[in-house]
Short mmCIF file of C-alpha atoms in Angstrom, two decimals:
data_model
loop_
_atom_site.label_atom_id
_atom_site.label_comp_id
_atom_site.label_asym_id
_atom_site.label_seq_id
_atom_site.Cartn_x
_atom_site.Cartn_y
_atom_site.Cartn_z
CA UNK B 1 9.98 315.28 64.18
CA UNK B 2 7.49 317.91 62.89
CA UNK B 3 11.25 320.01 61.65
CA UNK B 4 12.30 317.07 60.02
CA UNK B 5 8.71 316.90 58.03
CA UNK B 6 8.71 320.31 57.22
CA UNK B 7 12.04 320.02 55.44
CA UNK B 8 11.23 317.11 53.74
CA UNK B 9 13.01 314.35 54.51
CA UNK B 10 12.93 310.85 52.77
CA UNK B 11 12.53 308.84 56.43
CA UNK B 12 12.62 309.54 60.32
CA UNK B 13 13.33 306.78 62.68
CA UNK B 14 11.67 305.49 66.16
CA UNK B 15 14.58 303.58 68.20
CA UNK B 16 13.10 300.71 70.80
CA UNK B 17 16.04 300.37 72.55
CA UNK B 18 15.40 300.90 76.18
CA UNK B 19 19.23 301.71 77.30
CA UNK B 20 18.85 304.76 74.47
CA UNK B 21 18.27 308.17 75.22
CA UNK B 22 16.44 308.16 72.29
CA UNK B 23 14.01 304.77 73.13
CA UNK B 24 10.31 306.21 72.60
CA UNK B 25 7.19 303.74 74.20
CA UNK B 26 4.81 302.25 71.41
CA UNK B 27 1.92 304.76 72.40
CA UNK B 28 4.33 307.80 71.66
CA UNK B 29 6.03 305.74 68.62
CA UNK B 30 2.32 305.39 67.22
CA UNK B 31 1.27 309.46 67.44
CA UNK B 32 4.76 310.13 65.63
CA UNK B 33 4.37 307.54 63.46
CA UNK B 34 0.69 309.05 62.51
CA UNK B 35 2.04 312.70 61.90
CA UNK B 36 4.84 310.97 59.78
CA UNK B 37 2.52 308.72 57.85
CA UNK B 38 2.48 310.25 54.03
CA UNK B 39 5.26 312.55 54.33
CA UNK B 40 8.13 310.51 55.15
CA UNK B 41 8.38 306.10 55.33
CA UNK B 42 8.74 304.97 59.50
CA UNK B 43 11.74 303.34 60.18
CA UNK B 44 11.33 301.37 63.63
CA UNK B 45 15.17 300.91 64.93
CA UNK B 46 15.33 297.50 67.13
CA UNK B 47 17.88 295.86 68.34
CA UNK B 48 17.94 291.55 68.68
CA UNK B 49 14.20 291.96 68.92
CA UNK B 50 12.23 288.90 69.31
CA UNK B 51 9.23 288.31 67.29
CA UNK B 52 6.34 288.87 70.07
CA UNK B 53 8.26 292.50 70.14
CA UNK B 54 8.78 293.41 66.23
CA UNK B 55 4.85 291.98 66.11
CA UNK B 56 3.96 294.49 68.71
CA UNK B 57 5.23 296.99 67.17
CA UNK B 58 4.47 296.20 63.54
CA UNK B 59 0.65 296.27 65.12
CA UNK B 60 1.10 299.48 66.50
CA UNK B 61 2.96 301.39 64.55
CA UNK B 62 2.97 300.20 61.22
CA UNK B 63 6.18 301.18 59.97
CA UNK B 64 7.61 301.00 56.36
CA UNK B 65 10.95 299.57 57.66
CA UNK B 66 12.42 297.90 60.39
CA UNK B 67 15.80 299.13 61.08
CA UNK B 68 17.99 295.64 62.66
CA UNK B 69 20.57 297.12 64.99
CA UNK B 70 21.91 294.06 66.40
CA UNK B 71 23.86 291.04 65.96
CA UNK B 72 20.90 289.35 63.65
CA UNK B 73 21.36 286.25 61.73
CA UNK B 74 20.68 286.17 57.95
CA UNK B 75 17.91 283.84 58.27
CA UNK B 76 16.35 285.98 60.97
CA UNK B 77 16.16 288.44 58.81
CA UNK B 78 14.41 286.63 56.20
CA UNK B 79 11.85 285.01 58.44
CA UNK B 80 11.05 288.88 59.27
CA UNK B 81 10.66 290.01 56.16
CA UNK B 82 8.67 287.11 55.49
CA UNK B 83 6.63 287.56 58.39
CA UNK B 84 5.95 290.80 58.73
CA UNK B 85 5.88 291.95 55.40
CA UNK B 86 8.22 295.01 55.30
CA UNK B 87 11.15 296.26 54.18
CA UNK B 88 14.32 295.56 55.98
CA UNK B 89 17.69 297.78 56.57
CA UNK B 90 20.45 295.85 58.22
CA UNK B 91 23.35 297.91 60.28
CA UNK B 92 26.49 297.04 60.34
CA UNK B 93 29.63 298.20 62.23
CA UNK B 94 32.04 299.52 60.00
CA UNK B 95 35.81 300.32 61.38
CA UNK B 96 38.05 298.80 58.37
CA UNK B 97 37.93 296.92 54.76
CA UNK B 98 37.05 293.23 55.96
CA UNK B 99 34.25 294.47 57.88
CA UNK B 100 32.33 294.86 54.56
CA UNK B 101 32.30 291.55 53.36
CA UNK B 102 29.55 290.68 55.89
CA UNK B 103 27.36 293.33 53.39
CA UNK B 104 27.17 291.13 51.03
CA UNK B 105 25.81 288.40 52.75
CA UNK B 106 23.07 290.16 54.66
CA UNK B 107 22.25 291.82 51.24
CA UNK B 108 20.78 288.72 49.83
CA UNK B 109 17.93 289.05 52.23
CA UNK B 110 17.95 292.91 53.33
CA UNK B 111 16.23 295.60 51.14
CA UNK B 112 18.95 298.19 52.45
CA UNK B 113 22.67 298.17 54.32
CA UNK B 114 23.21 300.86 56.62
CA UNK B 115 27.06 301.37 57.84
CA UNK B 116 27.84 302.62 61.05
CA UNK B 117 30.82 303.10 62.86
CA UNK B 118 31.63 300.63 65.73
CA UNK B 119 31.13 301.53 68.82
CA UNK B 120 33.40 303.16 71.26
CA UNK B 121 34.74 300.63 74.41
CA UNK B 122 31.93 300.26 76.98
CA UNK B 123 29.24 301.91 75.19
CA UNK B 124 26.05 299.93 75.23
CA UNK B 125 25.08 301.65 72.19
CA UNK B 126 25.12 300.01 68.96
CA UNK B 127 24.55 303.14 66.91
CA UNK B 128 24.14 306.57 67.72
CA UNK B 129 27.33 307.07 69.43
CA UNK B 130 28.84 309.96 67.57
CA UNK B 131 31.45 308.40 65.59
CA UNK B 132 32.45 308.14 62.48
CA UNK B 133 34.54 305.85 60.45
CA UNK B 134 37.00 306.24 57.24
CA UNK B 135 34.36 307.06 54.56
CA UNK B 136 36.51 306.04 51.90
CA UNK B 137 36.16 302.92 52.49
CA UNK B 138 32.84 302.60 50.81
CA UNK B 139 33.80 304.15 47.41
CA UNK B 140 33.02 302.38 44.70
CA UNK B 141 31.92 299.42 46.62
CA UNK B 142 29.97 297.04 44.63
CA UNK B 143 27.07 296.17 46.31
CA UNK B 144 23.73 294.22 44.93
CA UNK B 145 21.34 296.73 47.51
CA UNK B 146 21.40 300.50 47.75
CA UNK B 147 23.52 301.95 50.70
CA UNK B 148 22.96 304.59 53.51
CA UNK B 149 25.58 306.18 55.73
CA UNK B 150 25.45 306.44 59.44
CA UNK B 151 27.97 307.61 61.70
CA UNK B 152 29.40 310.90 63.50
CA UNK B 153 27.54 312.73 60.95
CA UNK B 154 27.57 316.75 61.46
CA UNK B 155 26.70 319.93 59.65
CA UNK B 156 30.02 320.36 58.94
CA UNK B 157 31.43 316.85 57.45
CA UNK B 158 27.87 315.66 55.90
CA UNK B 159 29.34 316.80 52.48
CA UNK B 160 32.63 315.62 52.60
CA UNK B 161 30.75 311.93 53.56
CA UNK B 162 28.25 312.09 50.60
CA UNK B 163 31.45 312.85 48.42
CA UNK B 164 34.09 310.73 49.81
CA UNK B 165 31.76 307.73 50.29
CA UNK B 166 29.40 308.16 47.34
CA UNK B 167 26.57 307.39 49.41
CA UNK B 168 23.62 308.45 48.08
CA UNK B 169 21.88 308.36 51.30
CA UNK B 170 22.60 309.44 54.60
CA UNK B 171 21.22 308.58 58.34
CA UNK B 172 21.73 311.03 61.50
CA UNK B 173 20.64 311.26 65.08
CA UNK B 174 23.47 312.47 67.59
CA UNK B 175 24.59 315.16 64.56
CA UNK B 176 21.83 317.26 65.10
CA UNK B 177 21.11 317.12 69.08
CA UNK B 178 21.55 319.80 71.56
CA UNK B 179 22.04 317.30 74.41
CA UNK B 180 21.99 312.95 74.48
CA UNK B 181 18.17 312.62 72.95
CA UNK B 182 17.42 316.12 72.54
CA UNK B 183 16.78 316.86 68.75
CA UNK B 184 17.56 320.31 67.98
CA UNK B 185 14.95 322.19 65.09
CA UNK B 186 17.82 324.44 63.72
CA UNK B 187 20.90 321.81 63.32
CA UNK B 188 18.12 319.86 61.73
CA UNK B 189 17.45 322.58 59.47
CA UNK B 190 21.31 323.06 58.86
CA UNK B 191 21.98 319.53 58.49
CA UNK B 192 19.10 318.99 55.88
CA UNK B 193 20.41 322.00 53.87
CA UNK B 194 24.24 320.63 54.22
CA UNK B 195 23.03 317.19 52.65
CA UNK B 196 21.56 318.70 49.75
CA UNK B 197 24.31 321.57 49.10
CA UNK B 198 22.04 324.37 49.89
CA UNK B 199 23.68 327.27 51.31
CA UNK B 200 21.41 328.38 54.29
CA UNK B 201 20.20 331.74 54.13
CA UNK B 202 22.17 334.20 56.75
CA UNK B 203 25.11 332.32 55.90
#
């Protein structure tokens, strides 16, 4: 996390998802989210949480957003928001044009839509499975909440997303790990530079 700081990103994400290789406990979730706090907004990344567990959490961690992974209801969703007063991003599974219409529902009570690719057969994963999805699918799309874009994201296509989607926001995890879980300092650094159009020096 401290790489991600020092290059300045806009948000990092905790995942409390036990079957990730990415799943942190609330005591580490709460030291990260204390070196974050003032440099970047917390994103805590559940998935069909119940409310004793997104309380827990909220307690604990304090995070700017919670990040709904799952298979959420709209009303859910607002009696979070309501309840724990913070800002919510909803995921969605993105593999063809009908699969947006559901944004537009859950953007009547979400602060921010996050599209993701489906997953592969037999992962358990909602998210963070390395894929991607046609980004051209979100051009121009009309929507009454900003957008980010999640996915199979890499140093290499990160560019070619921002343009061909028009996102103006992007979300990665697998695209800059050494191994399953393992965050690696120097695709971070590449990655961050990618997203902005900075060439990186050595290059």
């Amino acid at each position: 996390m401290r790489t991600a700081l020092d290059e300045g990103v806009d948000m990092v994400g905790l995942v409390f998802f036990p079957k990730s290789p990415r799943h942190v406990s609330l005591s580490a979730a709460a030291h990260l989210a204390d070196m974050a706090r003032g440099k970047a907004e917390i994103v805590a990344l559940t998935v069909n949480m119940d409310l004793d567990g997104l309380s827990r959490i909220k307690e604990l961690v304090r995070p700017d957003w919670f990040q709904l992974h799952g298979s959420e209801p709209v009303e859910a969703i607002a009696a979070i928001k309501v309840m724990h007063q913070v800002k919510i991003m909803k995921a969605l599974a993105i593999s063809e044009l009908a699969d947006l219409e559901q944004a537009h529902m859950y953007g009547a009570v979400a602060d921010r839509i996050l599209f993701d690719a489906k997953p592969p057969s037999g992962s358990e994963l909602p998210g963070g499975n390395g894929v991607s999805f046609d980004w051209t699918l979100l051009k121009d799309l009309d929507l009454a909440k900003p957008f980010m874009l999640s996915g199979g994201l890499t140093t290499e296509n990160v560019s070619e997303a921002i343009e061909q989607s028009g996102a103006a926001a992007i979300d990665v995890s697998s695209g800059v790990e050494r191994e399953k879980g393992v965050k690696d300092s120097d695709l971070i650094r590449r990655f961050v530079a990618a997203a902005r159009g900075v060439t990186v020096a050595g290059e």
